Amino acid sequence: TEPLSSMGIAKANIEVLLLKSLQQFYLPIFIYFLFGPLLAFAFRLLLEMRYAWNVKLPLYVQFGAFSYQLSNIITWLPSRLLALICLLSSAPNRWLIYFRLSKEHFWQLNNDYFLQLLSFSLGTKLGGVALYDEKQTLKQLTLPDSEGITLANQLIMKNNIESTTQRKLRKKQFNDKARQPDIHDIFHAIKKINLMTTVCLVILVLVGNTAFISI
């Protein structure tokens, strides 16, 4: 988090809160409810593979592709149902507008649709540039050539003998015309997630009671 501004930290927090809740809370419950504990546990292991072999890092682009694509396929339907709940938590006069603006992402095997609707619901920008593959490098100064002098000046200005290189990944940015998020939007996002959790639990209780009565 060191190179991030307060806005970047707020944006990263909101995205992580949403995606981790989707992947680690809602999806295991959804799979457990429909298919039982073994498949829910298997999906959780699949997620750990996805996190460990992140395809956003060049080293794992090929090796992590299977776990990445398979988890996206499994996530698609539950994420669309939760996105619908997120949409309905917005003002009713905005439902049709938000749906039209985000429908291009509906069929994609990623989380863009969910992030788009959340950005509309919060009234803030999400997505954009992300930093990956941070490396610390140390270079020895030998002969006083032009390159060495330039490097020495840079190191003196930084007051540090280490230079940091990072690979920037340009991700899709959502709700471009809105304002940048701040610390207060993190709490608004938490309220949205809590609301979705409450609605999901109510649905599960109603479905469970219906199934029990039918038996």
Tab-separated table of C-alpha atoms in Angstrom:
chain	number	residue	atom	x	y	z
A	1	THR	CA	0.000	0.000	0.000
A	2	GLU	CA	3.009	2.351	0.242
A	3	PRO	CA	2.748	3.753	-3.329
A	4	LEU	CA	-1.044	4.225	-3.049
A	5	SER	CA	-2.796	7.486	-2.280
A	6	SER	CA	-5.732	7.643	0.149
A	7	MET	CA	-8.039	7.465	-2.878
A	8	GLY	CA	-6.224	4.375	-4.181
A	9	ILE	CA	-6.453	2.676	-0.788
A	10	ALA	CA	-10.197	3.410	-0.593
A	11	LYS	CA	-10.755	2.056	-4.111
A	12	ALA	CA	-8.709	-1.085	-3.438
A	13	ASN	CA	-10.562	-1.687	-0.159
A	14	ILE	CA	-13.968	-1.427	-1.819
A	15	GLU	CA	-13.025	-3.817	-4.620
A	16	VAL	CA	-11.457	-6.341	-2.244
A	17	LEU	CA	-14.458	-6.203	0.110
A	18	LEU	CA	-16.818	-6.932	-2.755
A	19	LEU	CA	-14.810	-9.622	-4.551
A	20	LYS	CA	-13.690	-11.474	-1.424
A	21	SER	CA	-17.254	-11.473	-0.076
A	22	LEU	CA	-18.471	-12.859	-3.385
A	23	GLN	CA	-15.780	-15.521	-3.715
A	24	GLN	CA	-15.251	-16.587	-0.110
A	25	PHE	CA	-18.690	-16.101	1.466
A	26	TYR	CA	-21.595	-16.086	-0.980
A	27	LEU	CA	-20.264	-18.653	-3.448
A	28	PRO	CA	-19.355	-21.399	-0.931
A	29	ILE	CA	-22.794	-21.009	0.672
A	30	PHE	CA	-24.464	-21.118	-2.756
A	31	ILE	CA	-22.558	-24.266	-3.752
A	32	TYR	CA	-23.091	-25.893	-0.349
A	33	PHE	CA	-26.829	-25.243	-0.528
A	34	LEU	CA	-27.164	-26.767	-4.008
A	35	PHE	CA	-24.469	-29.460	-4.153
A	36	GLY	CA	-23.291	-30.217	-0.632
A	37	PRO	CA	-20.160	-29.696	1.489
A	38	LEU	CA	-17.627	-31.595	-0.640
A	39	LEU	CA	-18.115	-29.441	-3.721
A	40	ALA	CA	-18.153	-26.286	-1.581
A	41	PHE	CA	-14.802	-27.331	-0.090
A	42	ALA	CA	-13.461	-28.187	-3.573
A	43	PHE	CA	-14.426	-24.721	-4.809
A	44	ARG	CA	-12.615	-23.129	-1.866
A	45	LEU	CA	-9.473	-25.047	-2.796
A	46	LEU	CA	-9.897	-23.904	-6.394
A	47	LEU	CA	-9.963	-20.305	-5.178
A	48	GLU	CA	-6.717	-20.812	-3.276
A	49	MET	CA	-5.140	-22.087	-6.500
A	50	ARG	CA	-6.399	-18.992	-8.295
A	51	TYR	CA	-4.954	-16.688	-5.635
A	52	ALA	CA	-1.612	-18.489	-5.494
A	53	TRP	CA	-1.181	-18.688	-9.291
A	54	ASN	CA	-2.452	-15.220	-10.166
A	55	VAL	CA	-2.666	-14.913	-13.962
A	56	LYS	CA	-1.980	-11.172	-13.671
A	57	LEU	CA	1.628	-12.109	-12.929
A	58	PRO	CA	3.626	-13.104	-16.047
A	59	LEU	CA	5.025	-16.186	-14.290
A	60	TYR	CA	1.556	-17.766	-13.917
A	61	VAL	CA	-0.215	-16.641	-17.096
A	62	GLN	CA	-0.286	-20.189	-18.485
A	63	PHE	CA	-0.014	-22.252	-15.308
A	64	GLY	CA	-2.894	-20.508	-13.517
A	65	ALA	CA	-5.199	-20.239	-16.543
A	66	PHE	CA	-7.246	-23.357	-15.729
A	67	SER	CA	-8.106	-22.423	-12.132
A	68	TYR	CA	-8.815	-18.842	-13.240
A	69	GLN	CA	-11.226	-19.770	-16.036
A	70	LEU	CA	-12.954	-22.560	-14.102
A	71	SER	CA	-13.585	-20.307	-11.083
A	72	ASN	CA	-14.962	-17.623	-13.425
A	73	ILE	CA	-17.394	-20.122	-14.948
A	74	ILE	CA	-18.596	-21.260	-11.512
A	75	THR	CA	-18.864	-17.661	-10.306
A	76	TRP	CA	-20.908	-16.362	-13.239
A	77	LEU	CA	-24.461	-17.259	-12.158
A	78	PRO	CA	-24.168	-16.447	-8.414
A	79	SER	CA	-22.434	-13.140	-9.168
A	80	ARG	CA	-25.267	-12.140	-11.527
A	81	LEU	CA	-27.860	-12.924	-8.864
A	82	LEU	CA	-25.970	-10.838	-6.312
A	83	ALA	CA	-25.510	-8.060	-8.858
A	84	LEU	CA	-29.292	-8.022	-9.258
A	85	ILE	CA	-29.665	-7.572	-5.481
A	86	CYS	CA	-27.080	-4.773	-5.624
A	87	LEU	CA	-29.050	-3.141	-8.445
A	88	LEU	CA	-32.319	-3.356	-6.517
A	89	SER	CA	-30.683	-1.706	-3.495
A	90	SER	CA	-30.287	1.482	-5.552
A	91	ALA	CA	-32.973	4.090	-6.112
A	92	PRO	CA	-35.845	2.586	-8.180
A	93	ASN	CA	-35.690	5.362	-10.776
A	94	ARG	CA	-32.083	4.350	-11.517
A	95	TRP	CA	-32.650	0.623	-12.062
A	96	LEU	CA	-33.235	0.750	-15.818
A	97	ILE	CA	-30.427	3.257	-16.420
A	98	TYR	CA	-27.864	1.228	-14.478
A	99	PHE	CA	-28.940	-1.986	-16.192
A	100	ARG	CA	-28.592	-0.479	-19.672
A	101	LEU	CA	-25.184	1.025	-18.917
A	102	SER	CA	-23.797	-2.258	-17.559
A	103	LYS	CA	-25.453	-4.857	-19.808
A	104	GLU	CA	-22.359	-5.095	-22.061
A	105	HIS	CA	-20.576	-6.883	-19.193
A	106	PHE	CA	-23.417	-9.265	-18.361
A	107	TRP	CA	-22.243	-12.265	-20.412
A	108	GLN	CA	-18.522	-11.853	-19.744
A	109	LEU	CA	-16.759	-14.463	-17.609
A	110	ASN	CA	-15.383	-11.988	-15.081
A	111	ASN	CA	-16.530	-9.713	-12.259
A	112	ASP	CA	-16.878	-6.545	-14.344
A	113	TYR	CA	-20.685	-6.614	-14.239
A	114	PHE	CA	-20.730	-6.765	-10.447
A	115	LEU	CA	-18.110	-4.004	-10.094
A	116	GLN	CA	-19.943	-1.815	-12.603
A	117	LEU	CA	-23.240	-2.018	-10.723
A	118	LEU	CA	-21.527	-1.404	-7.379
A	119	SER	CA	-19.766	1.680	-8.763
A	120	PHE	CA	-23.128	3.014	-9.974
A	121	SER	CA	-24.776	2.213	-6.654
A	122	LEU	CA	-22.021	3.971	-4.660
A	123	GLY	CA	-21.692	6.841	-7.134
A	124	THR	CA	-17.902	6.462	-7.375
A	125	LYS	CA	-15.265	5.296	-9.831
A	126	LEU	CA	-13.871	1.784	-9.482
A	127	GLY	CA	-11.231	-0.138	-11.395
A	128	GLY	CA	-8.359	1.494	-13.272
A	129	VAL	CA	-4.616	1.007	-12.877
A	130	ALA	CA	-3.312	-1.718	-10.557
A	131	LEU	CA	0.290	-2.420	-9.534
A	132	TYR	CA	1.712	-5.936	-9.741
A	133	ASP	CA	5.064	-7.687	-9.667
A	134	GLU	CA	6.953	-5.293	-7.403
A	135	LYS	CA	10.684	-5.933	-7.432
A	136	GLN	CA	13.512	-4.455	-5.398
A	137	THR	CA	16.758	-4.169	-7.363
A	138	LEU	CA	20.226	-3.086	-6.278
A	139	LYS	CA	22.781	-1.831	-8.792
A	140	GLN	CA	26.452	-1.250	-8.025
A	141	LEU	CA	28.106	1.948	-9.221
A	142	THR	CA	31.483	1.275	-10.818
A	143	LEU	CA	32.989	3.611	-13.408
A	144	PRO	CA	31.904	7.257	-13.354
A	145	ASP	CA	30.335	7.199	-16.815
A	146	SER	CA	27.244	9.190	-17.823
A	147	GLU	CA	24.910	6.358	-16.921
A	148	GLY	CA	26.510	5.951	-13.520
A	149	ILE	CA	26.317	9.653	-12.784
A	150	THR	CA	22.638	9.764	-13.760
A	151	LEU	CA	21.865	6.760	-11.583
A	152	ALA	CA	23.826	8.247	-8.688
A	153	ASN	CA	21.829	11.463	-8.891
A	154	GLN	CA	18.588	9.498	-8.856
A	155	LEU	CA	19.696	7.490	-5.832
A	156	ILE	CA	20.772	10.611	-3.985
A	157	MET	CA	17.404	12.256	-4.639
A	158	LYS	CA	15.629	9.195	-3.292
A	159	ASN	CA	18.089	8.869	-0.382
A	160	ASN	CA	17.904	5.139	-0.896
A	161	ILE	CA	20.191	2.689	-2.693
A	162	GLU	CA	17.253	0.563	-3.760
A	163	SER	CA	15.175	1.265	-6.827
A	164	THR	CA	11.645	-0.063	-7.144
A	165	THR	CA	10.145	-1.249	-10.420
A	166	GLN	CA	6.500	-2.190	-10.737
A	167	ARG	CA	4.389	-3.490	-13.565
A	168	LYS	CA	1.211	-1.506	-14.048
A	169	LEU	CA	-1.873	-3.344	-15.224
A	170	ARG	CA	-4.542	-1.230	-16.887
A	171	LYS	CA	-7.897	-2.641	-15.811
A	172	LYS	CA	-11.359	-1.624	-16.887
A	173	GLN	CA	-12.516	1.572	-15.165
A	174	PHE	CA	-16.164	1.817	-14.179
A	175	ASN	CA	-18.410	4.870	-13.864
A	176	ASP	CA	-15.876	7.242	-15.408
A	177	LYS	CA	-17.947	10.386	-14.864
A	178	ALA	CA	-18.357	9.858	-11.130
A	179	ARG	CA	-16.076	11.117	-8.370
A	180	GLN	CA	-13.127	9.212	-6.943
A	181	PRO	CA	-13.893	7.145	-3.817
A	182	ASP	CA	-12.839	8.230	-0.323
A	183	ILE	CA	-12.779	6.670	3.129
A	184	HIS	CA	-16.525	7.190	3.650
A	185	ASP	CA	-17.318	5.084	0.586
A	186	ILE	CA	-15.703	2.074	2.254
A	187	PHE	CA	-18.409	2.209	4.940
A	188	HIS	CA	-21.085	2.658	2.276
A	189	ALA	CA	-19.749	-0.438	0.496
A	190	ILE	CA	-19.848	-2.396	3.768
A	191	LYS	CA	-23.505	-1.395	4.214
A	192	LYS	CA	-24.257	-2.591	0.673
A	193	ILE	CA	-22.563	-5.930	1.339
A	194	ASN	CA	-24.410	-6.329	4.647
A	195	LEU	CA	-27.688	-5.595	2.880
A	196	MET	CA	-26.954	-8.224	0.224
A	197	THR	CA	-26.050	-10.686	2.975
A	198	THR	CA	-29.363	-10.070	4.755
A	199	VAL	CA	-31.362	-10.498	1.539
A	200	CYS	CA	-29.506	-13.728	0.682
A	201	LEU	CA	-30.094	-15.165	4.156
A	202	VAL	CA	-33.811	-14.343	3.960
A	203	ILE	CA	-34.021	-16.050	0.558
A	204	LEU	CA	-32.204	-19.132	1.868
A	205	VAL	CA	-34.540	-19.346	4.884
A	206	LEU	CA	-37.639	-19.022	2.694
A	207	VAL	CA	-36.384	-21.624	0.209
A	208	GLY	CA	-35.366	-23.949	3.035
A	209	ASN	CA	-38.754	-23.653	4.736
A	210	THR	CA	-40.526	-24.283	1.444
A	211	ALA	CA	-38.441	-27.376	0.803
A	212	PHE	CA	-39.035	-28.637	4.344
A	213	ILE	CA	-42.800	-28.136	4.078
A	214	SER	CA	-42.922	-29.937	0.727
A	215	ILE	CA	-41.098	-32.913	2.226
